[in-house]
mmCIF file of C-alpha atoms in Angstrom:
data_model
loop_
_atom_site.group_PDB
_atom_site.id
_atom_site.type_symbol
_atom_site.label_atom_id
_atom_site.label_comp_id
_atom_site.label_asym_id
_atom_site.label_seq_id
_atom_site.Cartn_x
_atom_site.Cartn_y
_atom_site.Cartn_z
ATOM 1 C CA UNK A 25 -28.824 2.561 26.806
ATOM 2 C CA UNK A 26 -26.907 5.360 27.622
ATOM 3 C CA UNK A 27 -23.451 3.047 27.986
ATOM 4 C CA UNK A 28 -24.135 1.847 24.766
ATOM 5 C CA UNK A 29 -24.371 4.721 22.917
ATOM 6 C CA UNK A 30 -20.844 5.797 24.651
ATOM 7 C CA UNK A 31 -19.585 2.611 23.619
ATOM 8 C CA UNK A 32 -20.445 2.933 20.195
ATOM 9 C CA UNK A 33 -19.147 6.563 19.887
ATOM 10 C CA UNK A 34 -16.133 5.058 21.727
ATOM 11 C CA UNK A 35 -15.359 2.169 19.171
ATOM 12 C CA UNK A 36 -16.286 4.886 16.485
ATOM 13 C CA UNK A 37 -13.544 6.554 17.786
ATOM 14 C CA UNK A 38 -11.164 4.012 17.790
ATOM 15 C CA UNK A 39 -11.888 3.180 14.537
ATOM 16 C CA UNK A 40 -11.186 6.658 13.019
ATOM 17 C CA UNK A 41 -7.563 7.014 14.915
ATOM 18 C CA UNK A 42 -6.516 3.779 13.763
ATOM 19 C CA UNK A 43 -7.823 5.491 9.972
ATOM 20 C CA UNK A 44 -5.794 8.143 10.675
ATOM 21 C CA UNK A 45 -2.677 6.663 11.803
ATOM 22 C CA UNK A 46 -2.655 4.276 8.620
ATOM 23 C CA UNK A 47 -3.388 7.119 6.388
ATOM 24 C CA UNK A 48 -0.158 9.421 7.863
ATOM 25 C CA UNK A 49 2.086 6.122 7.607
ATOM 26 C CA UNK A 50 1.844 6.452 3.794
ATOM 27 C CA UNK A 51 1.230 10.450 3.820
ATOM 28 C CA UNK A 52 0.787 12.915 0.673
ATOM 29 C CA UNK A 53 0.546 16.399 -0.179
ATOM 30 C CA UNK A 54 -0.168 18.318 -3.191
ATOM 31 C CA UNK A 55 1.812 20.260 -4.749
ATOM 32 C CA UNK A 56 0.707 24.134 -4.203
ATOM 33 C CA UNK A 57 -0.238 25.644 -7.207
ATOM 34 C CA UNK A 58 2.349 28.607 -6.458
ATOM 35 C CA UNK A 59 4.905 25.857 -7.252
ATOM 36 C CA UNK A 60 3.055 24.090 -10.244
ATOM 37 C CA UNK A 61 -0.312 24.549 -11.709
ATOM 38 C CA UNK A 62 -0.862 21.213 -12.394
ATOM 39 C CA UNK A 63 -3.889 18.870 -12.847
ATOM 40 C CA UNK A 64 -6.166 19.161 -9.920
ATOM 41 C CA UNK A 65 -9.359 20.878 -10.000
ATOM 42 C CA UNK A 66 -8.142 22.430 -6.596
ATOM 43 C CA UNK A 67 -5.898 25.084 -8.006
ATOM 44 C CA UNK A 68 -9.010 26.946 -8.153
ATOM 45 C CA UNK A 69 -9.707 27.070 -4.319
ATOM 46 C CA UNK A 70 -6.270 28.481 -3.840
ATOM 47 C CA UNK A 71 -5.201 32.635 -3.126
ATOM 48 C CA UNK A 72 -3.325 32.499 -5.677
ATOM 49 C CA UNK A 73 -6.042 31.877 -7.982
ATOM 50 C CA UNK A 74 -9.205 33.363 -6.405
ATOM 51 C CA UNK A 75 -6.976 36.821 -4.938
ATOM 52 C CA UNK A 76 -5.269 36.815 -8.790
ATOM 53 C CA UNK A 77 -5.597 39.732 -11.113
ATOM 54 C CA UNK A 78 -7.932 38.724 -14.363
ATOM 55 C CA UNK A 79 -4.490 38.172 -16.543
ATOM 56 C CA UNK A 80 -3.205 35.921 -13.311
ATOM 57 C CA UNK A 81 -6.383 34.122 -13.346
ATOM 58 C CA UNK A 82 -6.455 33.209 -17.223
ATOM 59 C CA UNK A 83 -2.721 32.612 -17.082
ATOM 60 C CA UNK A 84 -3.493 29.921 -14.305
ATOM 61 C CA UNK A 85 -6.786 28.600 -16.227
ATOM 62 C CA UNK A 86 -4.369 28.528 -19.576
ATOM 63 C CA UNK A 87 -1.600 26.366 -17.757
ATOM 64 C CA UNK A 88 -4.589 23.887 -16.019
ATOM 65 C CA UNK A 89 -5.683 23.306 -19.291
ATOM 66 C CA UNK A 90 -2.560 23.295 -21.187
ATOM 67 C CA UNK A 91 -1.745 20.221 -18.650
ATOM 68 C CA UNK A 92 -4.661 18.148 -19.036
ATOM 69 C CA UNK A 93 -3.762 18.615 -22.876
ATOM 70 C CA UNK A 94 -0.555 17.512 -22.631
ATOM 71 C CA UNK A 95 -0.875 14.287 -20.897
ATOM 72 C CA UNK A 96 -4.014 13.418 -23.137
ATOM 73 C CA UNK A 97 -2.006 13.761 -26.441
ATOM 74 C CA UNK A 98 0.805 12.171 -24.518
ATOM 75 C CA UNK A 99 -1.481 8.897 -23.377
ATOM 76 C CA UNK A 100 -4.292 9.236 -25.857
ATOM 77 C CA UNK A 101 -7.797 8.042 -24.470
ATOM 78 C CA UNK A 102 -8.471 4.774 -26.596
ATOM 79 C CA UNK A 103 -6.004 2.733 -25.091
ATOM 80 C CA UNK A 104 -8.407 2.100 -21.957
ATOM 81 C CA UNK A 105 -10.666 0.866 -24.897
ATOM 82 C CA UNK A 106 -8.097 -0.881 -27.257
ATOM 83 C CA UNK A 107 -8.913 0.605 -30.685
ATOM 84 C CA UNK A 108 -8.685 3.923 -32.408
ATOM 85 C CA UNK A 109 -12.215 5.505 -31.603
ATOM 86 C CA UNK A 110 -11.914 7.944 -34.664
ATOM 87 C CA UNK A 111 -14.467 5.943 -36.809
ATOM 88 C CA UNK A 112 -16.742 6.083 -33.868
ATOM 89 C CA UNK A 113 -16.358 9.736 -33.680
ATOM 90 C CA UNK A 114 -15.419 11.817 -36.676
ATOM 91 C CA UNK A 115 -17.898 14.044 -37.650
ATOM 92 C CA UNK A 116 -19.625 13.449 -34.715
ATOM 93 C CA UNK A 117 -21.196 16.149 -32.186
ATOM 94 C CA UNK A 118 -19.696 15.080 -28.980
ATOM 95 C CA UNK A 119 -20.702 15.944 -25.387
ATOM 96 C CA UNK A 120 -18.156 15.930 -22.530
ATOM 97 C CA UNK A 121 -19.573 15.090 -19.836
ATOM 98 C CA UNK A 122 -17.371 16.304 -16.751
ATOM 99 C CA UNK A 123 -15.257 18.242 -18.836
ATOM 100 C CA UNK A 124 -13.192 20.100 -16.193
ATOM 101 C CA UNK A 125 -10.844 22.801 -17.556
ATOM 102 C CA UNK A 126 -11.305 21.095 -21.510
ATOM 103 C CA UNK A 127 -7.969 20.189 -21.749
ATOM 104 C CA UNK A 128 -8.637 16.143 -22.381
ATOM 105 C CA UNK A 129 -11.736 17.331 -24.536
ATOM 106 C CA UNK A 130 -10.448 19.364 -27.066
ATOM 107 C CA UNK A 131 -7.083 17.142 -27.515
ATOM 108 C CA UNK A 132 -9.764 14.398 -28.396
ATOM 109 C CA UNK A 133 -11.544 16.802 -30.260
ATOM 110 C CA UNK A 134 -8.494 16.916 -32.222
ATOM 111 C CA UNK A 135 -7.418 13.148 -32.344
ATOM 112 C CA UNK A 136 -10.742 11.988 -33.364
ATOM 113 C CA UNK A 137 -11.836 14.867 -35.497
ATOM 114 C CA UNK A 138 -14.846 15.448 -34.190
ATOM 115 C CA UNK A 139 -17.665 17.947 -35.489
ATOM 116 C CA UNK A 140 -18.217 19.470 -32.221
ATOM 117 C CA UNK A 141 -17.688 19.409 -28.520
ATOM 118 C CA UNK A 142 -19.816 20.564 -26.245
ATOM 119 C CA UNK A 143 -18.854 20.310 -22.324
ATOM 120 C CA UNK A 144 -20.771 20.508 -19.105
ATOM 121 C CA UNK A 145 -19.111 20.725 -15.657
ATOM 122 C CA UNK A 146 -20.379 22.033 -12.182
ATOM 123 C CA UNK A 147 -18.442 25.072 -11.646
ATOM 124 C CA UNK A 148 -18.084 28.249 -13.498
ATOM 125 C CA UNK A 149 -14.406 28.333 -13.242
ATOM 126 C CA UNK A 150 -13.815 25.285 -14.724
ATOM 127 C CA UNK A 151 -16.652 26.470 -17.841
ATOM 128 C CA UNK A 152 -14.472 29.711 -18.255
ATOM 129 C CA UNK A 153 -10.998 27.827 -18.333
ATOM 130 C CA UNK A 154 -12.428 25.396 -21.256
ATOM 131 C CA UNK A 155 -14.200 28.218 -22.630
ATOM 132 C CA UNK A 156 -10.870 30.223 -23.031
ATOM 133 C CA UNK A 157 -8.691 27.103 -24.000
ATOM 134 C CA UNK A 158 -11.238 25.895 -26.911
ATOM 135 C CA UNK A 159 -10.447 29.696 -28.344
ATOM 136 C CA UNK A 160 -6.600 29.441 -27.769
ATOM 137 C CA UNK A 161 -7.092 26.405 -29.844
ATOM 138 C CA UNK A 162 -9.590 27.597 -32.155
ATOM 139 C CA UNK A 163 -12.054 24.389 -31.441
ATOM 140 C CA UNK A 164 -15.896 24.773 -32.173
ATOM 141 C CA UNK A 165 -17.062 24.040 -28.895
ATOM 142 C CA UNK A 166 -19.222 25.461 -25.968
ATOM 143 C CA UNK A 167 -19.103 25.009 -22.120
ATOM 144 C CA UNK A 168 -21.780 25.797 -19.742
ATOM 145 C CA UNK A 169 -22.464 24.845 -16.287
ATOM 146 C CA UNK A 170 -24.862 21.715 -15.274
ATOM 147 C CA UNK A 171 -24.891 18.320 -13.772
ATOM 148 C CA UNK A 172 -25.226 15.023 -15.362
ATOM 149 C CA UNK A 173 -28.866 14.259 -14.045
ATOM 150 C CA UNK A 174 -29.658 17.550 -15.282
ATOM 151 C CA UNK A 175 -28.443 17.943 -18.495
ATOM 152 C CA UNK A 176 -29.507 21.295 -20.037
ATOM 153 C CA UNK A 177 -30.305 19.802 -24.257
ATOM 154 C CA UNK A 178 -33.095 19.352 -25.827
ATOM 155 C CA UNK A 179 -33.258 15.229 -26.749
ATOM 156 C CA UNK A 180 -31.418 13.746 -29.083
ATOM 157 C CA UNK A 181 -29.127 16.300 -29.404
ATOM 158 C CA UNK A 182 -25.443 14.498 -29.939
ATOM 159 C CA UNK A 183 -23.801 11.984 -31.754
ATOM 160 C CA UNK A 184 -21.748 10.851 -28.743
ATOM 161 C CA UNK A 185 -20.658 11.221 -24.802
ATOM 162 C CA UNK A 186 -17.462 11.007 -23.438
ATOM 163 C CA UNK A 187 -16.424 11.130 -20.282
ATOM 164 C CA UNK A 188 -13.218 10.113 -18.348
ATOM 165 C CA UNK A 189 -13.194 9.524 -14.330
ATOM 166 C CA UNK A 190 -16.637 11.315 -13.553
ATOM 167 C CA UNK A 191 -19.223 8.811 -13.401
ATOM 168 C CA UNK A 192 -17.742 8.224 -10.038
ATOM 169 C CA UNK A 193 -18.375 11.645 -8.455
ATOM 170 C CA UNK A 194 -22.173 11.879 -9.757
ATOM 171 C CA UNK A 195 -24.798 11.812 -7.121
ATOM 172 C CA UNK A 196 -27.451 9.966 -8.383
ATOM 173 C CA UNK A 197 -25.706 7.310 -11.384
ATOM 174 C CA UNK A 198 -29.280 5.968 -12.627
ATOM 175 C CA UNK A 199 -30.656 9.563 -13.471
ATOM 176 C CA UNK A 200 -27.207 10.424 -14.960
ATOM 177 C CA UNK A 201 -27.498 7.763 -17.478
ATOM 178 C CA UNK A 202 -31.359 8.454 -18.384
ATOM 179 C CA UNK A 203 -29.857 11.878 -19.261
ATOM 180 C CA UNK A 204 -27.286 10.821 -21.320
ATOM 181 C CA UNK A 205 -29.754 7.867 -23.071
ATOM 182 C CA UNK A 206 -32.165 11.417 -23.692
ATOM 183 C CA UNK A 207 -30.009 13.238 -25.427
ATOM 184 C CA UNK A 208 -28.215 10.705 -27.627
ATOM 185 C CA UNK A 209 -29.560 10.777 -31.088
ATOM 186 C CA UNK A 210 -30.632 6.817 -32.275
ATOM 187 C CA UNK A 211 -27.688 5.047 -32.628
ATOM 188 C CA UNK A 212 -25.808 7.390 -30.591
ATOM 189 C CA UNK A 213 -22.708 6.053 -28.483
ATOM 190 C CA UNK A 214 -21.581 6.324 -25.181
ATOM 191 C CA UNK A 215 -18.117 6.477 -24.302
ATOM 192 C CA UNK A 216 -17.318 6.110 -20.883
ATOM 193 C CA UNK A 217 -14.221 5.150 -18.479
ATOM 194 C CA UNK A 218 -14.044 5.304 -14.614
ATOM 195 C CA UNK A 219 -12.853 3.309 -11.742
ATOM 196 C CA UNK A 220 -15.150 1.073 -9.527
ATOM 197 C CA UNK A 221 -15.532 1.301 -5.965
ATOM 198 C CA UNK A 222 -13.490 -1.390 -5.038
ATOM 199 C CA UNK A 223 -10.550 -0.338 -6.883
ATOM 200 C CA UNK A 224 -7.397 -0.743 -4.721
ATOM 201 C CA UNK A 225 -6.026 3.015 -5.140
ATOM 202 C CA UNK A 226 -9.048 4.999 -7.005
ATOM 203 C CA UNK A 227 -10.433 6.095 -2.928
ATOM 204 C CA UNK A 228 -9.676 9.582 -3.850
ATOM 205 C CA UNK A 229 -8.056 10.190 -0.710
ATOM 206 C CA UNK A 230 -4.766 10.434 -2.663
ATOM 207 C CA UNK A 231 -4.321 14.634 -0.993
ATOM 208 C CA UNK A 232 -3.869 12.755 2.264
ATOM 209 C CA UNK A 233 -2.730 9.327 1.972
ATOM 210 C CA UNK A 234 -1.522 6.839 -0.675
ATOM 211 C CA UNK A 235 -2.444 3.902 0.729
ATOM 212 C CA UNK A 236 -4.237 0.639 -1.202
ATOM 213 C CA UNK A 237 -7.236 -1.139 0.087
ATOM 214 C CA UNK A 238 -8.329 1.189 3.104
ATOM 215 C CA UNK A 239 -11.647 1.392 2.764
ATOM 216 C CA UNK A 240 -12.139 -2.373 2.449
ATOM 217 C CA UNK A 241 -10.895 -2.280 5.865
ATOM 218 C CA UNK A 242 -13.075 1.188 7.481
ATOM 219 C CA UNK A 243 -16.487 2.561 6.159
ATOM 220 C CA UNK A 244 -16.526 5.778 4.046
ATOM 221 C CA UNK A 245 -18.053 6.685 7.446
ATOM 222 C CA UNK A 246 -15.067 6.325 9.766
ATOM 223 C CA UNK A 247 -12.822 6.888 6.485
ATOM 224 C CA UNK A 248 -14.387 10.687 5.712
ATOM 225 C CA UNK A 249 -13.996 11.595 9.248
ATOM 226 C CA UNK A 250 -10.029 10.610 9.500
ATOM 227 C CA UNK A 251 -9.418 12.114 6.363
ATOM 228 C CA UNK A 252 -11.317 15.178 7.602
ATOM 229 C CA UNK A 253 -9.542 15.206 10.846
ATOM 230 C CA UNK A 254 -5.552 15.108 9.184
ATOM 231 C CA UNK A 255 -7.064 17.861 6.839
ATOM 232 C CA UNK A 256 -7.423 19.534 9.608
ATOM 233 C CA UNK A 257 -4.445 18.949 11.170
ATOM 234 C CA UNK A 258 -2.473 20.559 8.163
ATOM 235 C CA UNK A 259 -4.238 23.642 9.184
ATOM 236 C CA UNK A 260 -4.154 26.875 7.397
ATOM 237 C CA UNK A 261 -2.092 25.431 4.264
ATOM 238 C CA UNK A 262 -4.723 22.879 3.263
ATOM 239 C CA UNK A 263 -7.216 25.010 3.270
ATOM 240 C CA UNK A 264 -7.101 25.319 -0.770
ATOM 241 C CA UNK A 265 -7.942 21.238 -1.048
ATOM 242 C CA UNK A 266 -10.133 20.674 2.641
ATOM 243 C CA UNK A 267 -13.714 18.982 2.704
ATOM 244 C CA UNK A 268 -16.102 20.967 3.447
ATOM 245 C CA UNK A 269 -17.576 18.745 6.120
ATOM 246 C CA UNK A 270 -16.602 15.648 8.147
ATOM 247 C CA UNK A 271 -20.014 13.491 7.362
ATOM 248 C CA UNK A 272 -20.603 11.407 3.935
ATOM 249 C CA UNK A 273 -22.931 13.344 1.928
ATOM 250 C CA UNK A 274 -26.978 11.775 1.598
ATOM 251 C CA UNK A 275 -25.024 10.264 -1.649
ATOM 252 C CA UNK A 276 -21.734 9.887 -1.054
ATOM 253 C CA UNK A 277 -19.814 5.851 0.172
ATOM 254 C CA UNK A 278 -17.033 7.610 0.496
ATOM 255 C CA UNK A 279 -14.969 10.963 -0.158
ATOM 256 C CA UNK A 280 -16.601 12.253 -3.296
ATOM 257 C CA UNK A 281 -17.596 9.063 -4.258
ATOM 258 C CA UNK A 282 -20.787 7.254 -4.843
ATOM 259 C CA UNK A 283 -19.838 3.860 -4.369
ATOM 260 C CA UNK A 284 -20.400 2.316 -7.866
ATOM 261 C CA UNK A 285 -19.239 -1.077 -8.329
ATOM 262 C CA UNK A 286 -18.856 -3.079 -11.392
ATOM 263 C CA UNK A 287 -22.107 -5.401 -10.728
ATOM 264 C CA UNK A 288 -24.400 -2.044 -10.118
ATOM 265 C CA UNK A 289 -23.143 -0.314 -13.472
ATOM 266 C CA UNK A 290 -23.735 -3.402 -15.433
ATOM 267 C CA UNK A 291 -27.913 -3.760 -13.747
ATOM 268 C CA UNK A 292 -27.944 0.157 -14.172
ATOM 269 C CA UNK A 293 -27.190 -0.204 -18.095
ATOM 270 C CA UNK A 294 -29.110 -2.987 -18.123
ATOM 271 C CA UNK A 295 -32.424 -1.555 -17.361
ATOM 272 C CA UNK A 296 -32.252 1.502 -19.630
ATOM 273 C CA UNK A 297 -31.662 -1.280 -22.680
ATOM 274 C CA UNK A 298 -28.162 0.008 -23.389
ATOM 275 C CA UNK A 299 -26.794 -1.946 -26.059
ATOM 276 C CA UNK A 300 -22.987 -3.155 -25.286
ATOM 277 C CA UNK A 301 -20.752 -2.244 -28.155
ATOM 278 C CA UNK A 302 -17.953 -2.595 -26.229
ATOM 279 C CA UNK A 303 -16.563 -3.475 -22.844
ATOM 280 C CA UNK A 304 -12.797 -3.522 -21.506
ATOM 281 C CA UNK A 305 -11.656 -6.091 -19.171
ATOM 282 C CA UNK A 306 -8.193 -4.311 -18.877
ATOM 283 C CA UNK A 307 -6.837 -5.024 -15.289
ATOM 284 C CA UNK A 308 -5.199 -3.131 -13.120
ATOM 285 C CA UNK A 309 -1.457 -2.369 -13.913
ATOM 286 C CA UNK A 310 -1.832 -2.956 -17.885
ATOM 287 C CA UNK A 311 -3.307 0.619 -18.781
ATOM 288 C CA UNK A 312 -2.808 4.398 -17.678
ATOM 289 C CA UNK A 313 -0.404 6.627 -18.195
ATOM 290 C CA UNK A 314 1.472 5.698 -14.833
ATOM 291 C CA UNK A 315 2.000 2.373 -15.285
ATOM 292 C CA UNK A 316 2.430 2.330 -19.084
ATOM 293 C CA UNK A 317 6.503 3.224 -18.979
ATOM 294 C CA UNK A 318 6.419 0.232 -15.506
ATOM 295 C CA UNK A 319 7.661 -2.929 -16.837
ATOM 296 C CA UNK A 320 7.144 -4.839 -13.545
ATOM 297 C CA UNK A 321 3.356 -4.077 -13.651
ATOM 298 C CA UNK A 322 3.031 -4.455 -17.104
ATOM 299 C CA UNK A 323 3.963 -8.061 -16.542
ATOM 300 C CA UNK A 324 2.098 -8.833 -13.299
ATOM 301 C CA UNK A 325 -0.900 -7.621 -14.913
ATOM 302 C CA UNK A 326 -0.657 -10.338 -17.737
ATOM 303 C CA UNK A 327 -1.375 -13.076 -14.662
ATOM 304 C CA UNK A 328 -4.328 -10.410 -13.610
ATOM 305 C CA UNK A 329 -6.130 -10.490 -16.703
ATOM 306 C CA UNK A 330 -8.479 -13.845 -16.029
ATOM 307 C CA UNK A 331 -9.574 -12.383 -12.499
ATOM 308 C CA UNK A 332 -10.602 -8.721 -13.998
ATOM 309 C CA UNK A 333 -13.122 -11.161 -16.295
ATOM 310 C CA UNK A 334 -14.680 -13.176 -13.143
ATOM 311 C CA UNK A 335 -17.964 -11.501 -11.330
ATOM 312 C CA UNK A 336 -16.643 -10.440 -7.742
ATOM 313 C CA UNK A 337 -13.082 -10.660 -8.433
ATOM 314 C CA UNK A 338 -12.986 -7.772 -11.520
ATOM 315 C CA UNK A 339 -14.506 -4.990 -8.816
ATOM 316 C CA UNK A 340 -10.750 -5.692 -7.509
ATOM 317 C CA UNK A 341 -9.041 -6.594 -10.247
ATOM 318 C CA UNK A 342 -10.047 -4.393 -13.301
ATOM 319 C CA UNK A 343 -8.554 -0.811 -14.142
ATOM 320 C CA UNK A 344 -11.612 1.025 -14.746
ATOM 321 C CA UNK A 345 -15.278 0.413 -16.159
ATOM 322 C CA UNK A 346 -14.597 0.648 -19.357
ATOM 323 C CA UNK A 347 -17.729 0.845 -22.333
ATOM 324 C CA UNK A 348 -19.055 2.127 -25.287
ATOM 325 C CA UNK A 349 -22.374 1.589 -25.028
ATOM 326 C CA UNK A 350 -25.064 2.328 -27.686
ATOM 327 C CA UNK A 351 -28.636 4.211 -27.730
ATOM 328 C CA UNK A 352 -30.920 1.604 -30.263
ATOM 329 C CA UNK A 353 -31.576 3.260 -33.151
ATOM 330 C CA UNK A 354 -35.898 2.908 -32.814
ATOM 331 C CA UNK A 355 -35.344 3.749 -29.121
#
């Protein structure tokens, strides 16, 4: 018994050095926030940001948000669903669910001129950025802190959800959407885009490594603990974008992810009696804001778009899960 269990660890071992060595043979780093601001919700682990004076830390929060703005109103949201979503959402009151610094939220607020926005993210940092940027941009809106399988409303209190690249990161998907169904008014849409599992690039391991299709190949298992292990290799200058820990969480498949494919979202919707206004079938290399000025993609992905329609092959094949779904007006 006991050579076994050395075995094991010893193939487990293996297993995470061959991980690693892929990983570093198509190596990344962010760029440190003393450089650029930028997009990632990491800026707010770094010195610069925590060890800031209150003006340093709004003038970083301002620029975080500023960016997320910018590339919204530069590749607007509706062309992952191919139509102008303004009818669907003028007038409405809209909750953003997952919405980071507001940034994306308010320039939607302002493309689809909506009523209201209300956003909910997980840290208070990220409430007090979109807090401040909403006033900056004088947008009636209101941020607090709360999860998606928590969601802190009274029911049927919205028009709408959106949410962009979240539904990924939630730790328990079915309770998420019962939360959102709740506090949908009748006849109240849902809005949502995010990558499946099986995506070739969407691993979020994209600090460390920009390699396609490695965890088809390793389990989140061995995969979390390489990516762990070159995190901590970088030492003392990663510390501002390091995992915590170098085991999957009770919820996660892989890093930060809870393994939703295409085929679970559809049963999930399926047994809350979602109606399906919409669904995109968009494959990879037609859509986002990366690929949308790359000609050569563009015109592979014309051949791509029968396999992001067929079960199986569209968890490999299709950009994101893409829906508007709808809450039955006698629900």
């Amino acid at each position: 018994m006991i050579r076994e269990v050395n075995a094991h660890q010893e193939s487990s071992s293996i297993a995470v050095q061959l991980a690693k060595l892929i990983m570093k043979k198509f190596e990344t780093f962010p760029v440190s926030p003393e450089i650029e601001v930028g997009e990632l919700q990491e800026v707010f682990n770094h010195a610069v940001f925590i060890n800031g004076t209150d003006q340093k830390q709004k003038e970083i929060m301002l620029h975080s948000s500023e960016s997320k703005y910018r590339s919204e109103t530069a590749y607007s949201w509706d062309h992952y669903f191919g139509k102008d979503l303004t009818p669907d959402l003028e007038d409405k009151d809209v909750l953003d669910l997952g919405c980071f610094n507001g940034g994306r939220g308010i320039a939607c607020f302002e493309k689809f001129k909506m009523a209201s926005i209300t956003g909910i993210d997980v840290a208070p940092e990220y409430i007090e950025a979109a807090t401040q940027f909403a006033k900056v941009k004088n947008v009636n809106a209101k941020y607090v802190v709360a999860q998606g399988e928590e969601l802190p409303f009274a029911d049927a209190s919205f028009d709408a959800i959106v949410t962009f690249d979240v539904m990924e990161h939630v730790q328990n998907l079915e309770k998420t959407l019962a939360e959102c169904y709740r506090v949908l008014r009748p006849n109240g849409i849902f809005c949502l885009v995010f990558p499946g599992y099986y995506h070739p690039i969407e691993h979020h391991l994209n600090l460390v490594t920009k390699i396609p299709f490695i965890h088809y190949f390793f389990s989140g298992k061995t995969i979390v603990q390489a990516y762990y292990e070159i995190l901590q290799e970088r030492g003392k200058d990663a510390y501002w974008y390091s995992r915590n820990s170098p085991t999957l969480g009770a919820w996660e498949k892989g890093n930060t992810i809870n393994g939703t494919t295409v085929a679970k979202f559809q049963n999930l919707i399926k047994k809350k009696n979602w109606q399906v206004v919409l669904r995109g079938r968009k494959p990879i290399g037609s859509i986002g804001r990366n690929v949308s000025q790359n000609k050569l993609m563009n015109l592979i992905s014309i051949f791509l778009y029968p396999l992001a329609s067929i079960p199986i092959l569209q968890e490999v094949f299709l950009h994101r899960i893409t829906y508007i779904l709808k809450k039955p007006g006698d629900a």
